[in-house]
Short mmCIF file of C-alpha atoms and ligand atoms in Angstrom, two decimals:
data_model
loop_
_atom_site.label_atom_id
_atom_site.label_comp_id
_atom_site.label_asym_id
_atom_site.label_seq_id
_atom_site.Cartn_x
_atom_site.Cartn_y
_atom_site.Cartn_z
CA UNK A 1 -21.80 -14.46 -8.39
CA UNK A 2 -19.83 -15.36 -11.42
CA UNK A 3 -16.47 -16.79 -10.50
CA UNK A 4 -15.11 -19.24 -13.02
CA UNK A 5 -12.93 -21.24 -10.68
CA UNK A 6 -12.06 -24.89 -10.84
CA UNK A 7 -13.88 -26.76 -8.07
CA UNK A 8 -12.12 -26.95 -4.74
CA UNK A 9 -10.08 -23.77 -5.05
CA UNK A 10 -12.56 -21.49 -3.36
CA UNK A 11 -13.33 -22.56 0.21
CA UNK A 12 -16.90 -22.66 1.49
CA UNK A 13 -16.35 -19.65 3.78
CA UNK A 14 -14.94 -17.42 1.04
CA UNK A 15 -17.67 -18.51 -1.37
CA UNK A 16 -20.37 -17.80 1.23
CA UNK A 17 -18.93 -14.33 1.90
CA UNK A 18 -18.68 -13.50 -1.80
CA UNK A 19 -22.27 -14.60 -2.33
CA UNK A 20 -23.64 -12.70 0.65
CA UNK A 21 -25.28 -9.28 0.42
CA UNK A 22 -22.64 -6.62 1.02
CA UNK A 23 -23.32 -3.69 3.27
CA UNK A 24 -21.26 -0.96 4.90
CA UNK A 25 -20.29 -0.82 8.58
CA UNK A 26 -21.36 2.40 10.26
CA UNK A 27 -21.52 2.81 14.04
CA UNK A 28 -21.55 -0.95 14.61
CA UNK A 29 -24.44 -1.57 12.17
CA UNK A 30 -24.37 -3.08 8.68
CA UNK A 31 -26.26 -0.73 6.39
CA UNK A 32 -27.07 -0.01 2.77
CA UNK A 33 -26.22 3.34 1.26
CA UNK A 34 -28.98 5.89 1.92
CA UNK A 35 -29.51 6.36 -1.81
CA UNK A 36 -29.90 2.58 -2.25
CA UNK A 37 -27.37 2.74 -5.13
CA UNK A 38 -24.74 0.08 -5.60
CA UNK A 39 -21.79 -0.45 -7.92
CA UNK A 40 -20.36 -3.61 -9.41
CA UNK A 41 -17.13 -5.36 -8.54
CA UNK A 42 -15.35 -7.27 -11.30
CA UNK A 43 -13.14 -10.35 -11.55
CA UNK A 44 -9.92 -9.18 -13.25
CA UNK A 45 -9.22 -12.70 -14.51
CA UNK A 46 -12.20 -12.51 -16.89
CA UNK A 47 -13.69 -9.04 -16.57
CA UNK A 48 -17.04 -10.36 -15.36
CA UNK A 49 -19.07 -9.05 -12.46
CA UNK A 50 -18.49 -10.79 -9.13
CA UNK A 51 -20.93 -8.91 -6.95
CA UNK A 52 -22.04 -5.40 -6.05
CA UNK A 53 -21.54 -3.20 -3.00
CA UNK A 54 -23.25 -0.03 -1.73
CA UNK A 55 -22.26 3.30 -3.21
CA UNK A 56 -21.80 5.69 -0.31
CA UNK A 57 -22.89 9.26 -0.92
CA UNK A 58 -22.25 12.32 1.17
CA UNK A 59 -25.00 11.46 3.66
CA UNK A 60 -23.41 8.04 4.29
CA UNK A 61 -20.05 9.69 4.80
CA UNK A 62 -21.70 12.08 7.27
CA UNK A 63 -23.17 9.13 9.18
CA UNK A 64 -19.85 7.28 9.27
CA UNK A 65 -17.89 10.32 10.41
CA UNK A 66 -20.53 11.04 13.09
CA UNK A 67 -20.20 7.45 14.34
CA UNK A 68 -16.41 7.71 14.47
CA UNK A 69 -16.70 11.11 16.21
CA UNK A 70 -19.14 9.73 18.77
CA UNK A 71 -16.86 6.75 19.45
CA UNK A 72 -13.86 9.05 19.84
CA UNK A 73 -15.51 11.73 21.98
CA UNK A 74 -17.93 9.70 24.10
CA UNK A 75 -17.41 5.98 23.57
CA UNK A 76 -15.59 3.50 25.78
CA UNK A 77 -12.67 3.32 23.34
CA UNK A 78 -10.72 6.36 24.49
CA UNK A 79 -11.27 5.43 28.14
CA UNK A 80 -9.69 2.01 27.69
CA UNK A 81 -6.25 1.44 29.14
CA UNK A 82 -3.39 0.97 26.67
CA UNK A 83 -3.26 -2.70 27.63
CA UNK A 84 -6.95 -3.15 26.85
CA UNK A 85 -6.43 -1.63 23.39
CA UNK A 86 -3.40 -3.82 22.90
CA UNK A 87 -5.37 -6.95 23.74
CA UNK A 88 -8.05 -6.04 21.19
CA UNK A 89 -5.51 -5.43 18.43
CA UNK A 90 -3.71 -8.69 19.21
CA UNK A 91 -7.05 -10.52 19.17
CA UNK A 92 -7.75 -9.03 15.75
CA UNK A 93 -4.41 -10.41 14.56
CA UNK A 94 -5.31 -13.86 15.89
CA UNK A 95 -8.64 -13.76 14.06
CA UNK A 96 -6.97 -12.72 10.80
CA UNK A 97 -4.75 -15.74 11.22
CA UNK A 98 -7.80 -17.94 11.85
CA UNK A 99 -9.55 -16.60 8.74
CA UNK A 100 -6.31 -16.26 6.77
CA UNK A 101 -7.09 -18.73 3.99
CA UNK A 102 -10.57 -17.31 3.50
CA UNK A 103 -9.26 -13.73 3.37
CA UNK A 104 -6.53 -14.71 0.93
CA UNK A 105 -9.08 -16.34 -1.36
CA UNK A 106 -11.41 -13.35 -1.29
CA UNK A 107 -8.44 -11.07 -2.02
CA UNK A 108 -7.30 -13.28 -4.85
CA UNK A 109 -10.75 -13.26 -6.47
CA UNK A 110 -11.26 -9.53 -6.02
CA UNK A 111 -7.76 -8.31 -6.90
CA UNK A 112 -6.51 -11.16 -9.09
CA UNK A 113 -3.28 -11.76 -7.20
CA UNK A 114 -1.83 -15.22 -6.52
CA UNK A 115 -3.57 -16.69 -3.49
CA UNK A 116 -0.24 -17.82 -2.08
CA UNK A 117 1.06 -14.25 -2.10
CA UNK A 118 -2.22 -13.03 -0.62
CA UNK A 119 -1.87 -15.49 2.29
CA UNK A 120 1.83 -14.87 2.90
CA UNK A 121 2.05 -11.15 2.26
CA UNK A 122 -1.34 -9.45 2.37
CA UNK A 123 -2.67 -11.47 5.30
CA UNK A 124 0.64 -12.60 6.82
CA UNK A 125 2.32 -9.22 6.91
CA UNK A 126 -0.94 -7.65 8.08
CA UNK A 127 -0.99 -9.99 11.09
CA UNK A 128 2.64 -9.16 11.90
CA UNK A 129 1.93 -5.45 11.70
CA UNK A 130 -1.10 -5.67 13.98
CA UNK A 131 1.00 -7.53 16.56
CA UNK A 132 3.81 -5.01 16.27
CA UNK A 133 1.40 -2.10 16.69
CA UNK A 134 -0.40 -3.85 19.58
CA UNK A 135 2.92 -3.52 21.40
CA UNK A 136 3.04 0.23 20.82
CA UNK A 137 -0.19 0.91 22.78
CA UNK A 138 1.68 0.69 26.08
CA UNK A 139 4.76 2.57 24.86
CA UNK A 140 3.36 5.88 23.64
CA UNK A 141 4.95 8.37 26.00
CA UNK A 142 5.87 12.02 26.31
CA UNK A 143 8.97 13.65 27.77
CA UNK A 144 9.84 15.70 30.80
CA UNK A 145 11.11 19.04 29.52
CA UNK A 146 13.56 21.25 31.40
CA UNK A 147 12.40 24.89 31.08
CA UNK A 148 14.68 27.95 31.09
CA UNK A 149 12.18 30.76 31.65
CA UNK A 150 12.32 32.45 35.10
CA UNK A 151 10.66 30.62 37.97
CA UNK A 152 10.41 26.99 38.92
CA UNK A 153 8.59 24.76 36.47
CA UNK A 154 7.61 21.20 35.88
CA UNK A 155 6.87 20.66 32.21
CA UNK A 156 6.07 17.58 30.23
CA UNK A 157 4.57 16.46 26.95
CA UNK A 158 1.63 14.15 26.35
CA UNK A 159 1.22 12.26 23.10
CA UNK A 160 -2.52 12.12 22.40
CA UNK A 161 -4.53 10.43 19.65
CA UNK A 162 -5.21 12.76 16.74
CA UNK A 163 -8.92 11.86 16.61
CA UNK A 164 -11.19 10.78 13.76
CA UNK A 165 -9.17 9.45 10.83
CA UNK A 166 -10.31 9.05 7.24
CA UNK A 167 -8.23 6.34 5.62
CA UNK A 168 -8.34 5.92 1.86
CA UNK A 169 -6.58 2.94 0.34
CA UNK A 170 -5.82 1.65 -3.16
CA UNK A 171 -6.48 -1.66 -4.91
CA UNK A 172 -3.00 -3.18 -5.16
CA UNK A 173 -2.90 -4.57 -1.58
CA UNK A 174 -6.47 -3.93 -0.43
CA UNK A 175 -6.42 -5.72 2.93
CA UNK A 176 -2.77 -5.02 3.70
CA UNK A 177 -3.04 -1.28 2.99
CA UNK A 178 -6.13 -1.17 5.22
CA UNK A 179 -4.13 -2.79 8.03
CA UNK A 180 -1.14 -0.50 7.47
CA UNK A 181 -3.57 2.31 8.21
CA UNK A 182 -5.81 0.95 10.97
CA UNK A 183 -3.09 -0.74 13.07
CA UNK A 184 -1.23 2.42 14.13
CA UNK A 185 -4.50 4.39 14.33
CA UNK A 186 -5.95 1.87 16.80
CA UNK A 187 -2.66 1.65 18.73
CA UNK A 188 -2.77 5.43 19.17
CA UNK A 189 -6.45 5.36 20.23
CA UNK A 190 -7.95 7.00 17.13
CA UNK A 191 -11.22 6.05 15.43
CA UNK A 192 -11.43 5.30 11.73
CA UNK A 193 -13.57 5.62 8.63
CA UNK A 194 -11.95 3.43 5.99
CA UNK A 195 -12.66 3.72 2.29
CA UNK A 196 -11.32 0.85 0.22
CA UNK A 197 -10.76 1.29 -3.51
CA UNK A 198 -13.86 0.85 -5.66
CA UNK A 199 -12.09 -1.95 -7.61
CA UNK A 200 -11.44 -4.02 -4.46
CA UNK A 201 -13.83 -3.32 -1.59
CA UNK A 202 -14.43 -6.89 -0.43
CA UNK A 203 -11.70 -7.72 2.11
CA UNK A 204 -12.28 -4.38 3.87
CA UNK A 205 -15.92 -5.41 4.41
CA UNK A 206 -14.86 -8.82 5.72
CA UNK A 207 -12.31 -7.01 7.93
CA UNK A 208 -15.20 -5.02 9.42
CA UNK A 209 -16.92 -8.24 10.46
CA UNK A 210 -13.72 -9.55 12.01
CA UNK A 211 -13.09 -6.29 13.90
CA UNK A 212 -16.57 -6.64 15.38
CA UNK A 213 -15.88 -10.26 16.31
CA UNK A 214 -12.65 -9.16 18.04
CA UNK A 215 -14.79 -6.94 20.27
CA UNK A 216 -13.89 -3.39 19.23
CA UNK A 217 -16.54 -0.93 20.45
CA UNK A 218 -19.07 0.28 17.89
CA UNK A 219 -17.94 3.23 15.79
CA UNK A 220 -14.20 2.71 16.31
CA UNK A 221 -14.01 1.23 12.82
CA UNK A 222 -16.40 2.19 10.04
CA UNK A 223 -16.16 1.29 6.39
CA UNK A 224 -17.79 3.09 3.48
CA UNK A 225 -17.59 1.88 -0.11
CA UNK A 226 -17.53 4.14 -3.12
CA UNK A 227 -15.23 5.77 -5.64
CA UNK A 228 -13.26 9.01 -5.58
CA UNK A 229 -16.38 11.03 -4.81
CA UNK A 230 -16.85 9.15 -1.54
CA UNK A 231 -13.15 9.67 -0.83
CA UNK A 232 -13.42 13.38 -1.56
CA UNK A 233 -16.42 13.74 0.78
CA UNK A 234 -14.33 12.19 3.56
CA UNK A 235 -11.33 14.37 2.81
CA UNK A 236 -13.40 17.54 2.89
CA UNK A 237 -15.42 16.60 5.96
CA UNK A 238 -15.06 19.23 8.71
CA UNK A 239 -15.31 16.65 11.50
CA UNK A 240 -12.42 14.52 10.28
CA UNK A 241 -9.13 15.29 12.05
CA UNK A 242 -6.72 13.37 9.88
CA UNK A 243 -6.54 11.90 6.40
CA UNK A 244 -4.24 9.03 5.53
CA UNK A 245 -4.06 8.13 1.86
CA UNK A 246 -2.22 5.66 -0.32
CA UNK A 247 -2.63 5.97 -4.07
CA UNK A 248 -1.53 7.98 -7.06
CA UNK A 249 0.45 11.21 -6.84
CA UNK A 250 -2.26 12.93 -8.87
CA UNK A 251 -5.00 12.07 -6.35
CA UNK A 252 -2.56 12.69 -3.47
CA UNK A 253 -2.38 16.34 -4.53
CA UNK A 254 -6.20 16.53 -4.53
CA UNK A 255 -6.20 15.04 -1.02
CA UNK A 256 -3.81 17.72 0.19
CA UNK A 257 -5.99 20.48 -1.30
CA UNK A 258 -9.23 18.91 -0.08
CA UNK A 259 -7.90 18.66 3.49
CA UNK A 260 -7.17 22.37 3.73
CA UNK A 261 -10.68 23.40 4.85
CA UNK A 262 -10.10 22.50 8.50
CA UNK A 263 -6.34 21.93 8.12
CA UNK A 264 -6.51 18.20 8.72
CA UNK A 265 -3.31 16.35 9.47
CA UNK A 266 -2.36 14.63 6.22
CA UNK A 267 -0.15 11.69 5.36
CA UNK A 268 0.09 10.46 1.78
CA UNK A 269 1.99 7.54 0.30
CA UNK A 270 2.10 8.03 -3.45
CA UNK A 271 3.67 6.85 -6.67
CA UNK A 272 7.15 5.67 -7.46
CA UNK A 273 9.59 4.88 -10.22
CA UNK A 274 12.15 3.07 -8.15
CA UNK A 275 15.63 2.33 -9.54
CA UNK A 276 17.49 -0.96 -9.12
CA UNK A 277 21.21 -0.27 -9.55
CA UNK A 278 23.39 -3.27 -10.37
CA UNK A 279 27.17 -3.20 -9.95
CA UNK A 280 29.48 -5.55 -11.83
CA UNK A 281 30.59 -7.34 -8.63
CA UNK A 282 27.02 -8.30 -7.62
CA UNK A 283 26.17 -11.97 -7.06
CA UNK A 284 24.48 -12.41 -10.44
CA UNK A 285 22.19 -15.35 -9.64
CA UNK A 286 20.86 -13.60 -6.55
CA UNK A 287 20.60 -10.29 -8.41
CA UNK A 288 18.72 -11.73 -11.36
CA UNK A 289 16.16 -13.41 -9.10
CA UNK A 290 15.89 -10.37 -6.82
CA UNK A 291 15.57 -7.70 -9.49
CA UNK A 292 12.99 -9.85 -11.30
CA UNK A 293 10.83 -10.17 -8.22
CA UNK A 294 11.49 -6.47 -7.50
CA UNK A 295 9.50 -5.62 -10.62
CA UNK A 296 7.24 -8.61 -11.30
CA UNK A 297 5.86 -9.26 -7.80
CA UNK A 298 2.12 -8.45 -7.66
CA UNK A 299 2.24 -8.01 -11.47
CA UNK A 300 4.30 -4.87 -10.94
CA UNK A 301 1.45 -3.21 -9.06
CA UNK A 302 3.60 -2.02 -6.15
CA UNK A 303 4.35 1.61 -5.47
CA UNK A 304 7.98 0.62 -4.86
CA UNK A 305 8.21 -1.63 -7.95
CA UNK A 306 11.79 -1.57 -9.21
CA UNK A 307 10.79 -0.31 -12.62
CA UNK A 308 14.10 1.24 -13.72
CA UNK A 309 17.20 -0.91 -13.86
CA UNK A 310 20.65 0.68 -14.17
CA UNK A 311 23.22 -2.04 -14.72
CA UNK A 312 26.93 -1.74 -15.44
CA UNK A 313 27.60 -2.33 -19.14
CA UNK A 314 29.92 -5.28 -18.36
CA UNK A 315 27.05 -7.34 -16.91
CA UNK A 316 24.11 -5.71 -18.72
CA UNK A 317 23.56 -8.43 -21.34
CA UNK A 318 23.90 -11.18 -18.76
CA UNK A 319 21.33 -9.48 -16.55
CA UNK A 320 18.93 -9.01 -19.49
CA UNK A 321 19.21 -12.69 -20.45
CA UNK A 322 18.70 -13.65 -16.82
CA UNK A 323 15.61 -11.46 -16.46
CA UNK A 324 14.13 -12.90 -19.66
CA UNK A 325 14.74 -16.37 -18.28
CA UNK A 326 13.13 -15.49 -14.94
CA UNK A 327 10.14 -13.97 -16.76
CA UNK A 328 9.70 -17.15 -18.81
CA UNK A 329 9.54 -19.21 -15.60
CA UNK A 330 6.73 -17.14 -14.10
CA UNK A 331 3.40 -18.87 -14.45
CA UNK A 332 0.69 -16.47 -15.54
CA UNK A 333 -2.89 -17.27 -14.64
CA UNK A 334 -5.88 -16.87 -12.39
CA UNK A 335 -4.76 -15.99 -8.87
CA UNK A 336 -6.68 -18.82 -7.24
CA UNK A 337 -4.70 -21.47 -9.12
CA UNK A 338 -2.07 -22.66 -6.67
CA UNK A 339 0.91 -22.43 -9.05
CA UNK A 340 0.18 -18.93 -10.38
CA UNK A 341 3.01 -16.40 -10.02
CA UNK A 342 1.48 -13.51 -11.96
CA UNK A 343 -2.22 -12.77 -11.95
CA UNK A 344 -4.09 -10.24 -14.06
CA UNK A 345 -3.72 -6.52 -13.54
CA UNK A 346 -6.64 -4.96 -11.78
CA UNK A 347 -8.96 -3.51 -14.40
CA UNK A 348 -9.71 -2.73 -18.00
CA UNK A 349 -8.51 0.81 -17.34
CA UNK A 350 -5.11 -0.32 -16.04
CA UNK A 351 -4.86 -2.95 -18.76
CA UNK A 352 -5.40 -0.28 -21.42
CA UNK A 353 -2.99 2.09 -19.72
CA UNK A 354 -0.21 -0.52 -19.52
CA UNK A 355 -0.78 -1.60 -23.14
CA UNK A 356 -0.50 2.06 -24.09
CA UNK A 357 2.92 2.19 -22.40
CA UNK A 358 3.99 -1.03 -24.15
CA UNK A 359 3.14 0.56 -27.48
CA UNK A 360 4.83 3.83 -26.53
CA UNK A 361 8.01 2.00 -25.47
CA UNK A 362 8.19 0.15 -28.79
CA UNK A 363 7.41 3.30 -30.76
CA UNK A 364 10.14 5.21 -28.93
CA UNK A 365 12.70 2.57 -29.87
CA UNK A 366 13.03 0.47 -26.70
CA UNK A 367 14.24 -3.06 -27.33
CA UNK A 368 11.75 -5.71 -26.19
CA UNK A 369 13.87 -8.32 -24.40
CA UNK A 370 10.81 -10.27 -23.34
CA UNK A 371 7.03 -9.80 -23.13
CA UNK A 372 5.65 -6.56 -24.51
CA UNK A 373 2.09 -7.78 -25.01
CA UNK A 374 -1.00 -9.18 -23.34
CA UNK A 375 -1.26 -12.81 -22.30
CA UNK A 376 -4.28 -14.91 -23.26
CA UNK A 377 -7.47 -13.65 -24.81
CA UNK A 378 -9.62 -12.82 -21.79
CA UNK A 379 -8.98 -11.02 -18.55
CA UNK A 380 -6.35 -8.37 -17.92
CA UNK A 381 -3.14 -10.39 -18.16
CA UNK A 382 0.11 -8.75 -19.27
CA UNK A 383 3.29 -10.69 -19.96
CA UNK A 384 6.23 -9.72 -17.76
CA UNK A 385 8.11 -7.26 -19.91
CA UNK A 386 11.72 -6.12 -20.08
CA UNK A 387 12.56 -3.09 -22.21
CA UNK A 388 16.31 -2.63 -22.78
CA UNK A 389 18.30 0.36 -24.01
CA UNK A 390 15.66 2.80 -22.92
CA UNK A 391 16.49 6.41 -22.12
CA UNK A 392 15.16 9.02 -19.71
CA UNK A 393 13.29 10.87 -22.47
CA UNK A 394 10.93 7.91 -22.97
CA UNK A 395 7.58 7.98 -21.18
CA UNK A 396 8.14 4.35 -20.09
CA UNK A 397 11.17 5.53 -18.10
CA UNK A 398 9.67 8.74 -16.73
CA UNK A 399 6.15 7.71 -15.77
CA UNK A 400 4.77 5.19 -13.33
CA UNK A 401 3.36 2.28 -15.36
CA UNK A 402 2.09 0.18 -12.43
CA UNK A 403 2.40 -3.06 -14.33
CA UNK A 404 4.97 -5.83 -14.90
CA UNK A 405 7.21 -3.66 -17.07
CA UNK A 406 10.83 -2.76 -16.39
CA UNK A 407 13.08 -0.38 -18.33
CA UNK A 408 16.77 -1.22 -18.30
CA UNK A 409 19.69 1.06 -19.08
CA UNK A 410 23.43 0.33 -19.04
CA UNK A 411 25.92 2.69 -17.40
CA UNK A 412 29.65 2.67 -17.98
CA UNK A 413 30.97 5.09 -15.38
CA UNK A 414 31.94 4.13 -11.85
CA UNK A 415 31.43 7.62 -10.44
CA UNK A 416 28.79 7.21 -7.73
CA UNK A 417 27.64 10.82 -8.10
CA UNK A 418 26.82 10.22 -11.75
CA UNK A 419 25.03 6.96 -10.95
CA UNK A 420 23.03 8.69 -8.22
CA UNK A 421 22.14 11.50 -10.62
CA UNK A 422 20.61 8.97 -13.02
CA UNK A 423 18.84 7.09 -10.24
CA UNK A 424 17.46 10.33 -8.79
CA UNK A 425 16.32 11.62 -12.17
CA UNK A 426 12.61 11.27 -11.35
CA UNK A 427 9.88 13.25 -9.63
CA UNK A 428 9.41 10.26 -7.28
CA UNK A 429 11.47 9.06 -4.33
CA UNK A 430 9.89 6.03 -2.73
CA UNK A 431 12.42 3.19 -2.97
CA UNK A 432 15.71 2.16 -4.56
CA UNK A 433 17.95 -0.88 -4.49
CA UNK A 434 21.69 -1.33 -4.85
CA UNK A 435 23.09 -4.69 -5.88
CA UNK A 436 26.75 -5.16 -4.99
CA UNK A 437 29.12 -7.11 -2.75
CA UNK A 438 31.03 -3.93 -1.90
CA UNK A 439 29.43 -2.55 1.26
CA UNK A 440 31.47 0.62 1.08
CA UNK A 441 29.95 1.40 -2.32
CA UNK A 442 26.50 0.42 -0.98
CA UNK A 443 26.70 2.75 2.02
CA UNK A 444 28.12 5.63 0.02
CA UNK A 445 25.50 5.35 -2.69
CA UNK A 446 22.65 4.86 -0.18
CA UNK A 447 23.44 8.33 1.20
CA UNK A 448 23.19 9.89 -2.25
CA UNK A 449 19.86 8.30 -3.21
CA UNK A 450 16.79 10.47 -2.72
CA UNK A 451 14.27 7.86 -1.64
CA UNK A 452 12.46 6.84 1.54
CA UNK A 453 13.85 3.30 1.48
CA UNK A 454 17.14 2.05 0.06
CA UNK A 455 17.62 -1.70 -0.08
CA UNK A 456 20.95 -3.40 -0.66
CA UNK A 457 20.84 -6.82 -2.37
CA UNK A 458 17.07 -6.88 -2.04
CA UNK A 459 14.08 -4.96 -3.32
CA UNK A 460 10.53 -4.56 -1.93
CA UNK A 461 11.36 -6.10 1.47
CA UNK A 462 9.26 -4.22 4.00
CA UNK A 463 9.28 -4.78 7.73
CA UNK A 464 6.82 -3.85 10.45
CA UNK A 465 9.54 -1.93 12.31
CA UNK A 466 11.06 -0.18 9.29
CA UNK A 467 9.61 3.25 8.46
CA UNK A 468 8.21 3.40 4.93
CA UNK A 469 7.32 6.44 2.86
CA UNK A 470 8.42 8.84 0.20
CA UNK A 471 10.84 11.62 -0.62
CA UNK A 472 9.82 14.21 -3.23
CA UNK A 473 6.44 13.54 -4.92
CA UNK A 474 6.18 10.07 -3.39
CA UNK A 475 4.54 11.46 -0.32
CA UNK A 476 4.45 12.84 3.20
CA UNK A 477 4.92 10.84 6.38
CA UNK A 478 6.21 7.39 7.25
CA UNK A 479 4.12 4.29 7.87
CA UNK A 480 5.22 1.38 10.06
CA UNK A 481 7.80 1.57 12.81
CA UNK A 482 7.65 4.22 15.53
CA UNK A 483 7.06 6.90 12.87
CA UNK A 484 3.58 5.51 12.14
CA UNK A 485 2.55 6.20 15.73
CA UNK A 486 3.62 9.81 15.23
CA UNK A 487 1.19 10.12 12.31
CA UNK A 488 -1.73 9.24 14.57
CA UNK A 489 -0.76 11.22 17.68
CA UNK A 490 -0.19 14.86 18.47
CA UNK A 491 1.94 16.38 21.18
CA UNK A 492 0.53 18.49 23.97
CA UNK A 493 2.89 20.47 26.20
CA UNK A 494 1.91 20.94 29.84
CA UNK A 495 3.89 23.59 31.73
CA UNK A 496 3.27 23.92 35.47
CA UNK A 497 4.58 26.83 37.47
CA UNK A 498 5.50 25.38 40.84
P1 ADP B 501 -4.83 4.25 -8.39
O1 ADP B 501 -4.11 5.14 -9.35
O2 ADP B 501 -3.95 3.33 -7.63
O3 ADP B 501 -6.13 3.70 -8.89
P2 ADP B 501 -6.08 6.37 -7.03
O4 ADP B 501 -5.16 7.38 -6.48
O5 ADP B 501 -6.89 6.72 -8.23
O6 ADP B 501 -5.19 5.12 -7.22
O7 ADP B 501 -7.07 5.83 -5.93
C1 ADP B 501 -6.67 5.43 -4.65
C2 ADP B 501 -7.84 5.63 -3.71
O8 ADP B 501 -8.20 7.00 -3.73
C3 ADP B 501 -9.09 4.86 -4.08
O9 ADP B 501 -9.70 4.43 -2.88
C4 ADP B 501 -9.93 5.92 -4.78
O10 ADP B 501 -11.32 5.69 -4.73
C5 ADP B 501 -9.59 7.15 -3.98
N1 ADP B 501 -9.81 8.42 -4.68
C6 ADP B 501 -9.78 8.66 -6.02
N2 ADP B 501 -10.01 9.97 -6.27
C7 ADP B 501 -10.18 10.57 -5.07
C8 ADP B 501 -10.43 11.92 -4.65
N3 ADP B 501 -10.55 12.92 -5.52
N4 ADP B 501 -10.53 12.17 -3.32
C9 ADP B 501 -10.38 11.17 -2.43
N5 ADP B 501 -10.15 9.90 -2.74
C10 ADP B 501 -10.03 9.58 -4.05
#
């Protein structure tokens, strides 16, 4: 292991886990890949290798799916009462709380993010979601249906678990995205094969240990590590009933195609280019802080990052100055350092991609209000960047950058239809925010925005009970809230002629 951290920042438990040999969890056993191959995991703060994990090939995917199938078809899991499932999920939440600091440290090393954010958001929100979903186990019900065909009938619906779920998650919130997926799947009574992103497989492996400690039956949760090829093998597998994916729109389309063989149920949460629309009456201090965190949180690596700002021309300059000031206050550095606000981006590939966009923005004539370049000389750090006076022809405005880069444009018309047209001028439709004191304007504009979530005077605030997902090319399906249960259940109608 090669983690250049000042002494005392990495706890003994996290260090021991990072130094341990990493294996995959299949059918309750920790195993190597059958090929014996491994791949390396890197520290984004310096680009050096941290450790290696097994590379799952098709035969490993077959084993994992068979274990999940066995657990679904024949194991004790599907015979448990809803309350018994609920108790297990709640226990898992308690254990995540117990191991919260350790998990946050592992996440911070693997992903680069500030350890404080990892504890509060990745672990903290994950615990809340598990507890929320634990409550759903006992509330998944059908309906009694009045029938109109001749004769006397008693008809009802049952909501049953969809079966074996392949869950493929990205690297921006590795543990949290895993929990977004497993929590409703477990609540519904499904079994899971999880594939974390190849850049950040470590907390998913630790999660497997904790799920075992909570007492879940063998095979209910399996984890395989590998890249897109492992993901594709899962997606194409004929014994998988459902695929849930979070990642890029490009790969999302491959997931949809790959699932067609046995017509798996599919839910995909994809890219975004979310607008933040600022009205002249907005509380400027609150708006400056909120729009800044709307783009810079997690180094901009959020699918709902507020990466396009539309601000009324009367407050545009003030907002730009405020954003530059906010950016200057953000401490850039290694995620494990307690005062870090912005860690590195995930990989050399993303670092190069974001730098390419920074160059493209400058070349296309965007004004660099702040940032616009890398930070430091090692690791994948990018300065928080504000581009002003951009326009919708520029690639920085059209495409998802997935870094701490925002494009700002002034508007000078109060017509809400025209503002909505600008805001909706994207292939994506994941999130949007409206900053104003006028709730009539907020409600009216919210109806015109084509996005799965519209925030008012906030951006990025998710809640366990609030459905989350995309319009347009940002995806299919809604995670969290009651809607997430619908993703993992299917309805059976029972019609009885009396
Ligand atoms: P990002 O752009 O955020 O890196 P990707 O969409 O490339 O996201 O990856 C998200 C997840 O999808 C990762 O776990 C990755 O390994 C997986 N993945 C990549 N390509 C494929 C594919 N063709 N089929 C299935 N999963 C894939």
